[in-house]
PDB file of C-alpha atoms in Angstrom:
ATOM      1  CA  MET U 646     -44.341  78.555  -0.682  1.00 52.00           C
ATOM      2  CA  ALA U 647     -44.646  75.891  -2.987  1.00 54.00           C
ATOM      3  CA  GLU U 648     -41.912  73.288  -2.712  1.00 58.00           C
ATOM      4  CA  ILE U 649     -39.796  73.034  -5.789  1.00 56.00           C
ATOM      5  CA  THR U 650     -38.163  69.257  -7.150  1.00 56.00           C
ATOM      6  CA  ALA U 651     -35.757  69.449 -10.030  1.00 52.00           C
ATOM      7  CA  PRO U 652     -36.369  67.174 -12.470  1.00 52.00           C
ATOM      8  CA  ALA U 653     -34.826  63.409 -12.336  1.00 56.00           C
ATOM      9  CA  PRO U 654     -31.378  64.165 -14.685  1.00 56.00           C
ATOM     10  CA  LEU U 655     -31.937  62.847 -17.732  1.00 68.00           C
ATOM     11  CA  ALA U 656     -28.265  60.928 -17.940  1.00 71.00           C
ATOM     12  CA  ALA U 657     -30.427  58.204 -16.239  1.00 72.00           C
ATOM     13  CA  GLU U 658     -32.058  57.385 -17.815  1.00 77.00           C
ATOM     14  CA  TRP U 659     -29.748  57.107 -20.917  1.00 83.00           C
ATOM     15  CA  ASP U 660     -27.955  54.339 -18.162  1.00 90.00           C
ATOM     16  CA  TRP U 661     -28.961  50.789 -19.815  1.00 92.00           C
ATOM     17  CA  GLN U 662     -27.064  51.988 -22.402  1.00 93.00           C
ATOM     18  CA  PHE U 663     -23.665  51.063 -20.924  1.00 94.00           C
ATOM     19  CA  ALA U 664     -24.443  47.466 -20.637  1.00 96.00           C
ATOM     20  CA  GLY U 665     -25.388  46.839 -24.087  1.00 97.00           C
ATOM     21  CA  LEU U 666     -23.528  44.513 -25.387  1.00 97.00           C
ATOM     22  CA  CYS U 667     -23.358  46.741 -28.581  1.00 96.00           C
ATOM     23  CA  ARG U 668     -21.473  49.652 -26.902  1.00 95.00           C
ATOM     24  CA  ASP U 669     -17.776  48.559 -28.171  1.00 95.00           C
ATOM     25  CA  LEU U 670     -18.509  46.892 -31.421  1.00 97.00           C
ATOM     26  CA  SER U 671     -18.822  49.327 -34.395  1.00 96.00           C
ATOM     27  CA  PRO U 672     -21.790  50.920 -35.799  1.00 96.00           C
ATOM     28  CA  GLU U 673     -21.754  49.336 -39.116  1.00 96.00           C
ATOM     29  CA  ILE U 674     -22.662  45.924 -37.548  1.00 96.00           C
ATOM     30  CA  PHE U 675     -26.074  47.734 -36.627  1.00 97.00           C
ATOM     31  CA  PHE U 676     -26.452  50.677 -39.798  1.00 97.00           C
ATOM     32  CA  HIS U 677     -26.599  50.102 -43.553  1.00 93.00           C
ATOM     33  CA  PRO U 678     -24.848  52.218 -45.759  1.00 93.00           C
ATOM     34  CA  GLU U 679     -25.829  53.828 -48.404  1.00 92.00           C
ATOM     35  CA  GLY U 680     -27.010  51.656 -50.844  1.00 92.00           C
ATOM     36  CA  GLU U 681     -26.657  48.320 -49.410  1.00 92.00           C
ATOM     37  CA  ARG U 682     -29.211  46.149 -50.147  1.00 92.00           C
ATOM     38  CA  GLY U 683     -30.538  42.302 -50.360  1.00 94.00           C
ATOM     39  CA  SER U 684     -28.808  40.039 -49.054  1.00 96.00           C
ATOM     40  CA  ALA U 685     -25.266  41.908 -47.722  1.00 96.00           C
ATOM     41  CA  ARG U 686     -28.613  44.160 -45.793  1.00 95.00           C
ATOM     42  CA  ARG U 687     -30.156  40.391 -44.331  1.00 96.00           C
ATOM     43  CA  VAL U 688     -27.048  39.021 -44.076  1.00 97.00           C
ATOM     44  CA  ARG U 689     -25.460  42.785 -41.472  1.00 97.00           C
ATOM     45  CA  ASP U 690     -29.305  42.795 -39.829  1.00 97.00           C
ATOM     46  CA  GLN U 691     -28.779  39.213 -38.766  1.00 97.00           C
ATOM     47  CA  ASN U 692     -24.946  39.626 -37.364  1.00 97.00           C
ATOM     48  CA  ALA U 693     -26.842  42.166 -35.203  1.00 98.00           C
ATOM     49  CA  LYS U 694     -29.785  40.802 -34.286  1.00 98.00           C
ATOM     50  CA  GLN U 695     -26.912  37.854 -32.933  1.00 98.00           C
ATOM     51  CA  VAL U 696     -26.157  40.750 -31.063  1.00 98.00           C
ATOM     52  CA  CYS U 697     -28.689  41.599 -29.736  1.00 98.00           C
ATOM     53  CA  LYS U 698     -30.696  38.605 -28.650  1.00 97.00           C
ATOM     54  CA  ASP U 699     -27.828  38.126 -25.907  1.00 96.00           C
ATOM     55  CA  CYS U 700     -28.494  41.917 -25.036  1.00 98.00           C
ATOM     56  CA  PRO U 701     -28.642  42.306 -21.370  1.00 98.00           C
ATOM     57  CA  VAL U 702     -30.902  45.297 -22.146  1.00 97.00           C
ATOM     58  CA  LEU U 703     -32.447  44.215 -25.271  1.00 97.00           C
ATOM     59  CA  LEU U 704     -35.663  45.295 -24.110  1.00 96.00           C
ATOM     60  CA  GLN U 705     -35.160  48.964 -22.724  1.00 95.00           C
ATOM     61  CA  CYS U 706     -32.818  49.382 -26.408  1.00 96.00           C
ATOM     62  CA  ARG U 707     -36.118  47.530 -27.653  1.00 97.00           C
ATOM     63  CA  SER U 708     -38.267  50.422 -26.168  1.00 94.00           C
ATOM     64  CA  HIS U 709     -36.237  53.111 -26.206  1.00 92.00           C
ATOM     65  CA  ALA U 710     -36.382  52.645 -29.869  1.00 94.00           C
ATOM     66  CA  LEU U 711     -39.873  52.416 -30.961  1.00 94.00           C
ATOM     67  CA  ALA U 712     -40.992  55.352 -28.549  1.00 91.00           C
ATOM     68  CA  ALA U 713     -37.416  57.470 -30.293  1.00 90.00           C
ATOM     69  CA  ARG U 714     -39.649  56.294 -33.857  1.00 91.00           C
ATOM     70  CA  GLU U 715     -35.521  55.456 -34.644  1.00 93.00           C
ATOM     71  CA  PRO U 716     -35.820  55.174 -38.374  1.00 92.00           C
ATOM     72  CA  TYR U 717     -32.521  53.367 -39.219  1.00 95.00           C
ATOM     73  CA  GLY U 718     -30.120  50.612 -37.570  1.00 96.00           C
ATOM     74  CA  VAL U 719     -30.660  47.034 -35.724  1.00 98.00           C
ATOM     75  CA  TRP U 720     -32.532  48.856 -32.634  1.00 97.00           C
ATOM     76  CA  GLY U 721     -32.904  45.932 -29.338  1.00 98.00           C
ATOM     77  CA  GLY U 722     -33.079  43.069 -31.579  1.00 98.00           C
ATOM     78  CA  MET U 723     -35.718  44.606 -34.601  1.00 98.00           C
ATOM     79  CA  SER U 724     -34.755  46.352 -37.744  1.00 97.00           C
ATOM     80  CA  GLU U 725     -36.079  49.438 -39.770  1.00 94.00           C
ATOM     81  CA  ASP U 726     -38.513  47.551 -41.445  1.00 94.00           C
ATOM     82  CA  GLU U 727     -39.760  45.534 -38.244  1.00 97.00           C
ATOM     83  CA  ARG U 728     -41.147  47.954 -36.266  1.00 96.00           C
ATOM     84  CA  LEU U 729     -42.225  49.583 -39.127  1.00 95.00           C
ATOM     85  CA  ALA U 730     -44.400  46.941 -39.232  1.00 95.00           C
ATOM     86  CA  PHE U 731     -44.688  47.378 -35.620  1.00 95.00           C
ATOM     87  CA  TYR U 732     -46.255  50.617 -36.409  1.00 94.00           C
ATOM     88  CA  GLU U 733     -48.454  49.035 -38.590  1.00 93.00           C
ATOM     89  CA  GLU U 734     -49.468  46.712 -37.177  1.00 94.00           C
ATOM     90  CA  GLN U 735     -50.185  48.826 -33.224  1.00 91.00           C
ATOM     91  CA  GLY U 736     -52.567  51.334 -35.703  1.00 92.00           C
ATOM     92  CA  ILE U 737     -49.626  54.248 -35.645  1.00 88.00           C
ATOM     93  CA  PRO U 738     -48.963  56.403 -38.817  1.00 87.00           C
ATOM     94  CA  VAL U 739     -46.251  55.869 -40.593  1.00 80.00           C
ATOM     95  CA  ARG U 740     -44.058  57.279 -42.823  1.00 72.00           C
ATOM     96  CA  ARG U 741     -41.376  56.023 -44.829  1.00 65.00           C
ATOM     97  CA  ALA U 742     -37.602  57.443 -46.071  1.00 60.00           C
ATOM     98  CA  SER U 743     -37.581  57.613 -49.115  1.00 54.00           C
TER      99      SER U 743
END
């Protein structure tokens, strides 16, 4: 009879999030409110990236965001536009949100 092994718990794949510097911060730092544009959006993105810069799980967060194609917010020090540019540079088809 074949031996059956259980898959690894999915939660283990998300444990890195417990070490994120953003964990106890307001999501408003990382995700723009509807209609935010121009300098307000640039400043918010820069503030979010300042948090990411020293985060011990920056690479895991960035890898997750790129693999999951997170459409909104700053993840792993990358804004929405930076992730879209990355996909385009890699020749990965993108659909821009309207």
